[in-house]
Tab-separated table of C-alpha atoms in Angstrom:
chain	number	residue	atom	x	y	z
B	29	UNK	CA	-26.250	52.574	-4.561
B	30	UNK	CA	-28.219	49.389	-5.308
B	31	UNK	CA	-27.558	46.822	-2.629
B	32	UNK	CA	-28.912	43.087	-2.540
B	33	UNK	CA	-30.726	44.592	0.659
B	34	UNK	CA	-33.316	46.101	-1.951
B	35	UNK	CA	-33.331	42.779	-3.941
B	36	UNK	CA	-35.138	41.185	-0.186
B	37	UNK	CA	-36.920	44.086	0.136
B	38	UNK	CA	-38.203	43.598	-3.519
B	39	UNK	CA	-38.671	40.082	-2.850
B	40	UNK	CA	-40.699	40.783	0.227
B	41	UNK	CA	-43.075	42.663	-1.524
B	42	UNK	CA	-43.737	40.237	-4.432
B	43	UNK	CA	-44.680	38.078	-1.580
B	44	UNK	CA	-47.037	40.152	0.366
B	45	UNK	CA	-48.793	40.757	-2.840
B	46	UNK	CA	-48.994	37.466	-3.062
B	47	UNK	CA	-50.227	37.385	0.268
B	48	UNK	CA	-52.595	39.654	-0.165
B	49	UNK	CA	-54.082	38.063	-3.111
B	50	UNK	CA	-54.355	34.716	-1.474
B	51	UNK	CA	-56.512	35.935	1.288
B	52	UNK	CA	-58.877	38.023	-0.599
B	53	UNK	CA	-59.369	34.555	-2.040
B	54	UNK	CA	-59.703	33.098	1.502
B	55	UNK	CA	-56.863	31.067	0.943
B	56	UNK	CA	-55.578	31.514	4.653
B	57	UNK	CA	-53.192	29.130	4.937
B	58	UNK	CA	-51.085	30.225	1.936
B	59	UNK	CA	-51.827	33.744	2.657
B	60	UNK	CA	-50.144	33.669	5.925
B	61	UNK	CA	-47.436	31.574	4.742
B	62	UNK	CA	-46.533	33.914	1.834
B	63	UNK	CA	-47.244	37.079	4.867
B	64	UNK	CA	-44.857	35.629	7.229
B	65	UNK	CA	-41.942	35.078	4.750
B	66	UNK	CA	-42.402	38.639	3.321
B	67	UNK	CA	-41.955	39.413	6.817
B	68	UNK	CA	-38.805	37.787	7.471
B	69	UNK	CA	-37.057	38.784	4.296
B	70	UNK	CA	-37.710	42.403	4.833
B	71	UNK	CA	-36.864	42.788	7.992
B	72	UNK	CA	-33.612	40.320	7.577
B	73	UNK	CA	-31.106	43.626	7.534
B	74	UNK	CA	-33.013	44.641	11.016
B	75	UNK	CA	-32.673	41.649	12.405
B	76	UNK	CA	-28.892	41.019	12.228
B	77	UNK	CA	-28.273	44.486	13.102
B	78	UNK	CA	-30.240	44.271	16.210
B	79	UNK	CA	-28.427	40.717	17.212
B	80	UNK	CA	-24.935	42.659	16.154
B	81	UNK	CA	-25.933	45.149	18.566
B	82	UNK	CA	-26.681	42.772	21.678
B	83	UNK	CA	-30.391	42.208	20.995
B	84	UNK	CA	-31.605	39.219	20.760
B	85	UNK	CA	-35.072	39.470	20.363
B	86	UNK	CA	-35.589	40.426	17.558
B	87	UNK	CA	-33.868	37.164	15.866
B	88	UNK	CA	-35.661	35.075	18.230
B	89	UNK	CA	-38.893	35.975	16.696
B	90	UNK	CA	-37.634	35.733	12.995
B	91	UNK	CA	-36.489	32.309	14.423
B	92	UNK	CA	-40.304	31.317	15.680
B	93	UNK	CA	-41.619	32.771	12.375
B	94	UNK	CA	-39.737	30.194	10.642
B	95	UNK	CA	-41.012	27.842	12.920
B	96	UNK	CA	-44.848	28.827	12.175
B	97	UNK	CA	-43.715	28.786	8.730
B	98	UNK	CA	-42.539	25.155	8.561
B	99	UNK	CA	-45.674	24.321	10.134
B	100	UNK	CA	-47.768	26.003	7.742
B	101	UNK	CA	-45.929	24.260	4.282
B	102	UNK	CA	-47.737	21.015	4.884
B	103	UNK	CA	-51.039	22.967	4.816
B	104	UNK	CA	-50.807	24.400	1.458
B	105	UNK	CA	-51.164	21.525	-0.696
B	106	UNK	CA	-51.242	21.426	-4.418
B	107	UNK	CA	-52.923	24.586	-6.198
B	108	UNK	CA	-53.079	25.781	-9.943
B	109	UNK	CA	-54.666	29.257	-9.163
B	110	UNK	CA	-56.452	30.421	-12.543
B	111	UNK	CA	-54.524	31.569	-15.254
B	112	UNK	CA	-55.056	35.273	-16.452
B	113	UNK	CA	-55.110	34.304	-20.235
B	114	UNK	CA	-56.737	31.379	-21.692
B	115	UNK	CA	-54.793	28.195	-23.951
B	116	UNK	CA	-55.978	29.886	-27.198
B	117	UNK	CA	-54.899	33.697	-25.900
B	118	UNK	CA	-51.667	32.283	-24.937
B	119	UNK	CA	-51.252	30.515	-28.690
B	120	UNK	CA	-52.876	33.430	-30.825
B	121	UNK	CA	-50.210	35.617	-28.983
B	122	UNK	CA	-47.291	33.838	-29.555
B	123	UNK	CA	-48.018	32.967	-33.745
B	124	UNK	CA	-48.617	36.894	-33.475
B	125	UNK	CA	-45.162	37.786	-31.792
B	126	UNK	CA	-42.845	34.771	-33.058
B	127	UNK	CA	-38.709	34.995	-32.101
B	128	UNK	CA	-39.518	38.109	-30.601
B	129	UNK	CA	-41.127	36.594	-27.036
B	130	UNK	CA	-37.482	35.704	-26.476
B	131	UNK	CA	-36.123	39.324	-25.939
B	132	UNK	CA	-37.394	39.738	-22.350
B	133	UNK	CA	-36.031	36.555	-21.230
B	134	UNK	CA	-32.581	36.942	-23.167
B	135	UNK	CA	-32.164	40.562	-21.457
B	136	UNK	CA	-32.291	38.845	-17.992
B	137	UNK	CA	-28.381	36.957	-18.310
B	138	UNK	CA	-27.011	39.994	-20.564
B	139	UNK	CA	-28.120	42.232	-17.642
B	140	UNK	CA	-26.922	39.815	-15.361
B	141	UNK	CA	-23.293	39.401	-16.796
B	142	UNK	CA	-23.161	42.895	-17.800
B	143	UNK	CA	-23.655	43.902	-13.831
B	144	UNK	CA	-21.030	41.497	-12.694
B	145	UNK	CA	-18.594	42.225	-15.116
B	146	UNK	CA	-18.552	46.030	-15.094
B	147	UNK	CA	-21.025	47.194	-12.603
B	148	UNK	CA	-17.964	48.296	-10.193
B	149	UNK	CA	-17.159	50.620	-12.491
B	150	UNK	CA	-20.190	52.364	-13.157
B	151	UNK	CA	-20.575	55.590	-11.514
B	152	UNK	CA	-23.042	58.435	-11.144
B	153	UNK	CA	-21.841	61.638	-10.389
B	154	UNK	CA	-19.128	60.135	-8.152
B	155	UNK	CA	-21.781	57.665	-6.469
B	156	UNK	CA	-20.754	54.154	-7.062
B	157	UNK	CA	-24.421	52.320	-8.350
B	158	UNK	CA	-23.705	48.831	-7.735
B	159	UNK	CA	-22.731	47.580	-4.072
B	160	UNK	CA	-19.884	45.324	-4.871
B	161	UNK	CA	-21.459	42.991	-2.112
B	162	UNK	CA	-23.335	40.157	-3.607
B	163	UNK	CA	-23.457	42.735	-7.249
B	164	UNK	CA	-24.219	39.481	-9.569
B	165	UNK	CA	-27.277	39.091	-7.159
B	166	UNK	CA	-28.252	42.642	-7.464
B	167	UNK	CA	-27.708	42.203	-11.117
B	168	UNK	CA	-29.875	39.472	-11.547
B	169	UNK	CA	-32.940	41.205	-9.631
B	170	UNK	CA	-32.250	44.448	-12.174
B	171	UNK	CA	-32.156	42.386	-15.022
B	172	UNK	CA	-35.680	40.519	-13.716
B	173	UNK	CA	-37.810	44.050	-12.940
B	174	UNK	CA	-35.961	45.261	-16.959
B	175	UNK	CA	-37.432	41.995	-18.356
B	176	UNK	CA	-41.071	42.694	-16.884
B	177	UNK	CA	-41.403	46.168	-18.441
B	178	UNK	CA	-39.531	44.758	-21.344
B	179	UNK	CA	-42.102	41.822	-21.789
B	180	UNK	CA	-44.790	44.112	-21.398
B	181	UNK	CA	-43.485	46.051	-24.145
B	182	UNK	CA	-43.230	43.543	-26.638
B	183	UNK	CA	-46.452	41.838	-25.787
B	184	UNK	CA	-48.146	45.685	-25.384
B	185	UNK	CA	-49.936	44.229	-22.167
B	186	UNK	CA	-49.719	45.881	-18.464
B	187	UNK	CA	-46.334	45.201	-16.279
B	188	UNK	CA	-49.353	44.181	-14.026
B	189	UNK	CA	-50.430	40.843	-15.858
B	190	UNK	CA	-46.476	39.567	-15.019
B	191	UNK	CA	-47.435	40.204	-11.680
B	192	UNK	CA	-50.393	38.220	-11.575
B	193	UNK	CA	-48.595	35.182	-13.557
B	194	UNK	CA	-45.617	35.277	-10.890
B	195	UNK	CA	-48.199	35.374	-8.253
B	196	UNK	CA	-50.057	31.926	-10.050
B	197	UNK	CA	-46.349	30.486	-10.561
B	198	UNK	CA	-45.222	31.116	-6.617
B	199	UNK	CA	-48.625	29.570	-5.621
B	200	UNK	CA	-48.519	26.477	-7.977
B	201	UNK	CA	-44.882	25.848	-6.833
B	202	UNK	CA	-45.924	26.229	-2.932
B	203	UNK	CA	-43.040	25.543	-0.317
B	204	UNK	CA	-40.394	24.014	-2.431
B	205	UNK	CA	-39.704	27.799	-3.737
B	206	UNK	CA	-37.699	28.136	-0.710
B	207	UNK	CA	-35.908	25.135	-0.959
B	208	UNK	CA	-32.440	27.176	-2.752
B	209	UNK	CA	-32.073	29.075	0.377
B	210	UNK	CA	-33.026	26.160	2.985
B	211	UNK	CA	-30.256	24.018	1.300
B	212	UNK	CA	-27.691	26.748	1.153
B	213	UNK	CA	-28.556	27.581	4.513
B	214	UNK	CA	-28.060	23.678	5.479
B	215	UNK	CA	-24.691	24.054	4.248
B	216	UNK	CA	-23.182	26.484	6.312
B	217	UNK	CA	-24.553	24.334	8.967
B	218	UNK	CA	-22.844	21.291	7.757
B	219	UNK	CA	-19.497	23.421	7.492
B	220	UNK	CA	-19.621	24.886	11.222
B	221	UNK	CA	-20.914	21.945	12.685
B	222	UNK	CA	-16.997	20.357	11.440
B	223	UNK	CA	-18.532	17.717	8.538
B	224	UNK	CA	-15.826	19.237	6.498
B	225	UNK	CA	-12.682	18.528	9.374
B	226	UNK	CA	-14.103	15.086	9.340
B	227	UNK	CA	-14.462	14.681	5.439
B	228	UNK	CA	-10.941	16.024	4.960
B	229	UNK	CA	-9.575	13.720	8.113
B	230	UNK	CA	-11.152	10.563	6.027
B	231	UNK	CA	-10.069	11.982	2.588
B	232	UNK	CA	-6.654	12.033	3.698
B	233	UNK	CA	-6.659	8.672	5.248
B	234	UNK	CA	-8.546	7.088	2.410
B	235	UNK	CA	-6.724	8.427	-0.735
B	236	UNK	CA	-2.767	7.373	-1.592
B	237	UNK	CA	-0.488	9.895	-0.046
B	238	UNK	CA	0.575	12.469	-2.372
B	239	UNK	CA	-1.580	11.998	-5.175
B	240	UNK	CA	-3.259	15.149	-6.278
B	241	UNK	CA	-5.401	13.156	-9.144
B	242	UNK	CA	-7.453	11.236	-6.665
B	243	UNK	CA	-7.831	13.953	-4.577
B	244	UNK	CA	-9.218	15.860	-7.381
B	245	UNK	CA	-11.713	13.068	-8.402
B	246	UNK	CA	-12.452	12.976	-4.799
B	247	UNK	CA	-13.875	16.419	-4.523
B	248	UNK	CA	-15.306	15.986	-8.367
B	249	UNK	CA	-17.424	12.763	-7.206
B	250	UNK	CA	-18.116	14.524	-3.576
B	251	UNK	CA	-19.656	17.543	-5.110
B	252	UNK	CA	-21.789	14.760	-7.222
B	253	UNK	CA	-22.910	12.589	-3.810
B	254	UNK	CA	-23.166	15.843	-1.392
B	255	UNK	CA	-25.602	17.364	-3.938
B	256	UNK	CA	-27.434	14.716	-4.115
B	257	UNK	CA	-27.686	14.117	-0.181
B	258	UNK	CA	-28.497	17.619	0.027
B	259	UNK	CA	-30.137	18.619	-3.090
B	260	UNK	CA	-28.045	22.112	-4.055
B	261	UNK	CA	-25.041	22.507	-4.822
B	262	UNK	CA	-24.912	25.606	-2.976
B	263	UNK	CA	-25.273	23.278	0.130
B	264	UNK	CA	-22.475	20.855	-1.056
B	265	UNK	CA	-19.876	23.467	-1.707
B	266	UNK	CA	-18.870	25.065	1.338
B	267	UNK	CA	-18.331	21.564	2.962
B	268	UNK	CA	-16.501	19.910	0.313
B	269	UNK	CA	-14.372	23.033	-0.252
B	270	UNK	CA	-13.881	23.276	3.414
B	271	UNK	CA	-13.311	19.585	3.881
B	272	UNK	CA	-11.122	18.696	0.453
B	273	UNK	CA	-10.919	21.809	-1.444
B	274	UNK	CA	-8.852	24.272	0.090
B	275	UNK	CA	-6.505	22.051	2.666
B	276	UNK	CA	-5.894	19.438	0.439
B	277	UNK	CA	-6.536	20.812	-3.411
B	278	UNK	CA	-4.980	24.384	-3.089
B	279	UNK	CA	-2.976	24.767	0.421
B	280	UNK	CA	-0.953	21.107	-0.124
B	281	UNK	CA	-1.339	20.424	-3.968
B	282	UNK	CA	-1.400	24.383	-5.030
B	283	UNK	CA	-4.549	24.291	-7.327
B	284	UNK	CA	-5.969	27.331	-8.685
B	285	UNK	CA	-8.654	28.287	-6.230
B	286	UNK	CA	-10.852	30.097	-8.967
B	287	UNK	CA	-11.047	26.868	-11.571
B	288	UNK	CA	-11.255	24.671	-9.077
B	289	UNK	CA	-14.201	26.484	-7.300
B	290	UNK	CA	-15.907	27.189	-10.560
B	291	UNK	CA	-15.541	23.729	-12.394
B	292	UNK	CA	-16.349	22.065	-8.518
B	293	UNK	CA	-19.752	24.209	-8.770
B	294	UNK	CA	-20.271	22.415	-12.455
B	295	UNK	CA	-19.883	18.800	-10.917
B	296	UNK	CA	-22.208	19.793	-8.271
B	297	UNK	CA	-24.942	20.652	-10.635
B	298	UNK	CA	-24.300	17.417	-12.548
B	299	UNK	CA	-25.585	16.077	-8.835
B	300	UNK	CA	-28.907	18.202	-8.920
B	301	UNK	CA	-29.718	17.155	-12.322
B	302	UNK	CA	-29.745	13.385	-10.314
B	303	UNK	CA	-31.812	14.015	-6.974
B	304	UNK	CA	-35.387	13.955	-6.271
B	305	UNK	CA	-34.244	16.393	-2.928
B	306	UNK	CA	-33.941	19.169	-5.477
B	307	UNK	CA	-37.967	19.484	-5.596
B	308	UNK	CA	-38.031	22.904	-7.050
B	309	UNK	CA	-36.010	21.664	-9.983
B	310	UNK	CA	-37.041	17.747	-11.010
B	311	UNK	CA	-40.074	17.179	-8.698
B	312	UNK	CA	-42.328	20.668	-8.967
B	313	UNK	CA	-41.554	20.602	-13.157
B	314	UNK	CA	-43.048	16.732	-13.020
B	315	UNK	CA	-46.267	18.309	-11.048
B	316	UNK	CA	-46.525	21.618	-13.537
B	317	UNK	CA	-46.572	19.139	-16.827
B	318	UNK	CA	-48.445	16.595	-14.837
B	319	UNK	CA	-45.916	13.722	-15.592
B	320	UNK	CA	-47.067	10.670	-14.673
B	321	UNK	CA	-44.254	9.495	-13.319
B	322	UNK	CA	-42.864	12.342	-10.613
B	323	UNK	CA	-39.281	11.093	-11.374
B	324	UNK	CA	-40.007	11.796	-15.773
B	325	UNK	CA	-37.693	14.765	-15.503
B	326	UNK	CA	-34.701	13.103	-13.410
B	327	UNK	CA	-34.581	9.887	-15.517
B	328	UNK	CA	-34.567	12.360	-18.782
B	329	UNK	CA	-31.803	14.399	-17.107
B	330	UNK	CA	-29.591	10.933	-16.606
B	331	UNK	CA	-27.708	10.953	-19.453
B	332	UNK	CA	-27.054	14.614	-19.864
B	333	UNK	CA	-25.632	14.215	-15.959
B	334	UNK	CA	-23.350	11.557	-16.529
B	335	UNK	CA	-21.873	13.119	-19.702
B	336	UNK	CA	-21.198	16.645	-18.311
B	337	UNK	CA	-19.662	15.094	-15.220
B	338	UNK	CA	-16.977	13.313	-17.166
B	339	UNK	CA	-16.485	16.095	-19.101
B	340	UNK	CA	-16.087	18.748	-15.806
B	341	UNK	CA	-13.516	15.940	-14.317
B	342	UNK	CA	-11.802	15.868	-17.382
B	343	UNK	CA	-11.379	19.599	-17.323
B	344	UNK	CA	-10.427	20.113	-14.084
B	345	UNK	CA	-7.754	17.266	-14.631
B	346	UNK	CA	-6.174	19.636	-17.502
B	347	UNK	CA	-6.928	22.620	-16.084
B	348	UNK	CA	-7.020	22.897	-12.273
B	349	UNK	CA	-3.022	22.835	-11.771
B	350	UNK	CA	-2.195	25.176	-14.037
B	351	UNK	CA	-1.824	29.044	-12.991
């Protein structure tokens, strides 16, 4: 059975290679950094079945790894390690293969949507092969390891060379690579430290009693402001579902649960589109093309924002209350 267990333990050894590499180069710093976190993400499962169990220790030194790790980021600074084909390679290659450099990264979200849909039901020999835990994630890192060999088919170069540009990728982006599961993480924090109980006490003393419309464009615009406060949606959902979402939207007001989680996602990635806090997705691309303005990719993204914002609040106005 594939389980998003092997997706870390994938992930942790892309990153001790990357480790690895890094201090053959005597690049300590980002050696260790990239060391540590392989370290944390494949011994995660360990971990919380240790602290299950009634041992702490073990998640007390995961939690002083992250520690050393936080320290670390600041040292790593900007690096473009060197590429493993040159400009004219790169250009040569692609005249030579045209529409057809598109295949490996198409096969990634068929993959993807083909696992989620209908991995439950795909057996071998009575074995079950997807976990139905977290199965779109375990999709996902299928589809990603299929689209290496498949590139590498289609450009007839080694599975090895993808290695060593996702190595020179990680490095260039650094730290802010982590910042997806920092802000998700944040989230959860928000939601059990009570941010939600107090959102949804101020919600319901804010808005006009009974109206279901302005409690809709309430969580709409939240998802917007939380994402940009926090910088993923990821982070802003579990507080605004837990604060206006379900109490208000589908326990008082009966709205469909599934479009209202799905369309609330789309409003929150309306916010990201918005925020310099999501580095890895306005602030890192402005560094890569060497912008000169580190906010060129948020002021191009303005207008796309605002127009796919009214456009999720419109939907979930015609759509959200109806079952």
């Amino acid at each position: 059975m594939l389980r998003v267990e092997y997706v870390h333990l994938l992930l942790a050894l892309f990153m001790a290679y990357a480790g690895w590499r890094n201090l053959r180069e005597r690049e300590a710093w980002r050696g260790a950094f990239w060391l540590i976190l392989a370290a944390l993400f494949g011994t995660g499962g360990a971990v919380l079945e240790a602290a299950h169990a009634g041992h702490p220790l073990p998640a007390r030194l995961a939690g002083a790894a992250v520690i050393v790790v936080a320290l670390i980021a600041p040292k790593l600074g900007h690096r473009r390690p060197p590429e493993a084909t040159t400009p004219a390679q790169r250009t040569a290659s692609a005249g030579r293969l045209g529409h057809r450099l598109f295949l490996p990264a198409l096969l990634i979200p068929l993959v993807t949507v083909g696992v989620a849909l209908g991995g439950a039901k795909l057996q071998w020999h009575g074995w079950q092969l997807f976990d139905p835990v977290q199965m779109t994630l375990t999709g996902l890192a299928l589809a990603c390891v299929l689209a290496l060999f498949a590139a590498a088919a289609v450009t007839r170069e080694a599975p090895s060379l993808g290695l060593l540009e996702g190595r020179r990728l990680l490095d260039t982006m650094g730290w802010a690579v982590l910042l997806p599961v920092l802000l998700a993480a944040l989230g959860q924090v928000f939601t059990r430290s009570g941010v939600g109980d107090a959102i949804a006490q101020l919600t319901t003393d804010a808005l006009p009693a009974g109206s279901a419309m302005a409690c809709l464009l309430a969580y709409g615009l939240g998802m917007v402001v939380f994402t940009v406060i926090m910088g993923n949606a990821f982070a802003a959902f579990p507080v605004m579902t837990a604060g206006i979402g379900l109490p208000l939207l589908v326990q008082r007001y009966g709205a469909n649960p599934a479009t209202l989680g799905a369309l609330g996602m789309l409003c929150g990635y309306c916010g990201t589109l918005l925020t310099p806090m999501a580095a890895n997705f306005n602030l890192v691309p402005a560094a890569l093309l060497e912008l000169r303005s580190p906010y060129g990719v948020i002021r191009a993204q303005v207008v796309t924002a605002l127009v796919l914002l009214a456009v999720n609040l419109a939907l979930m106005a015609l759509l959200v209350f109806r079952h």
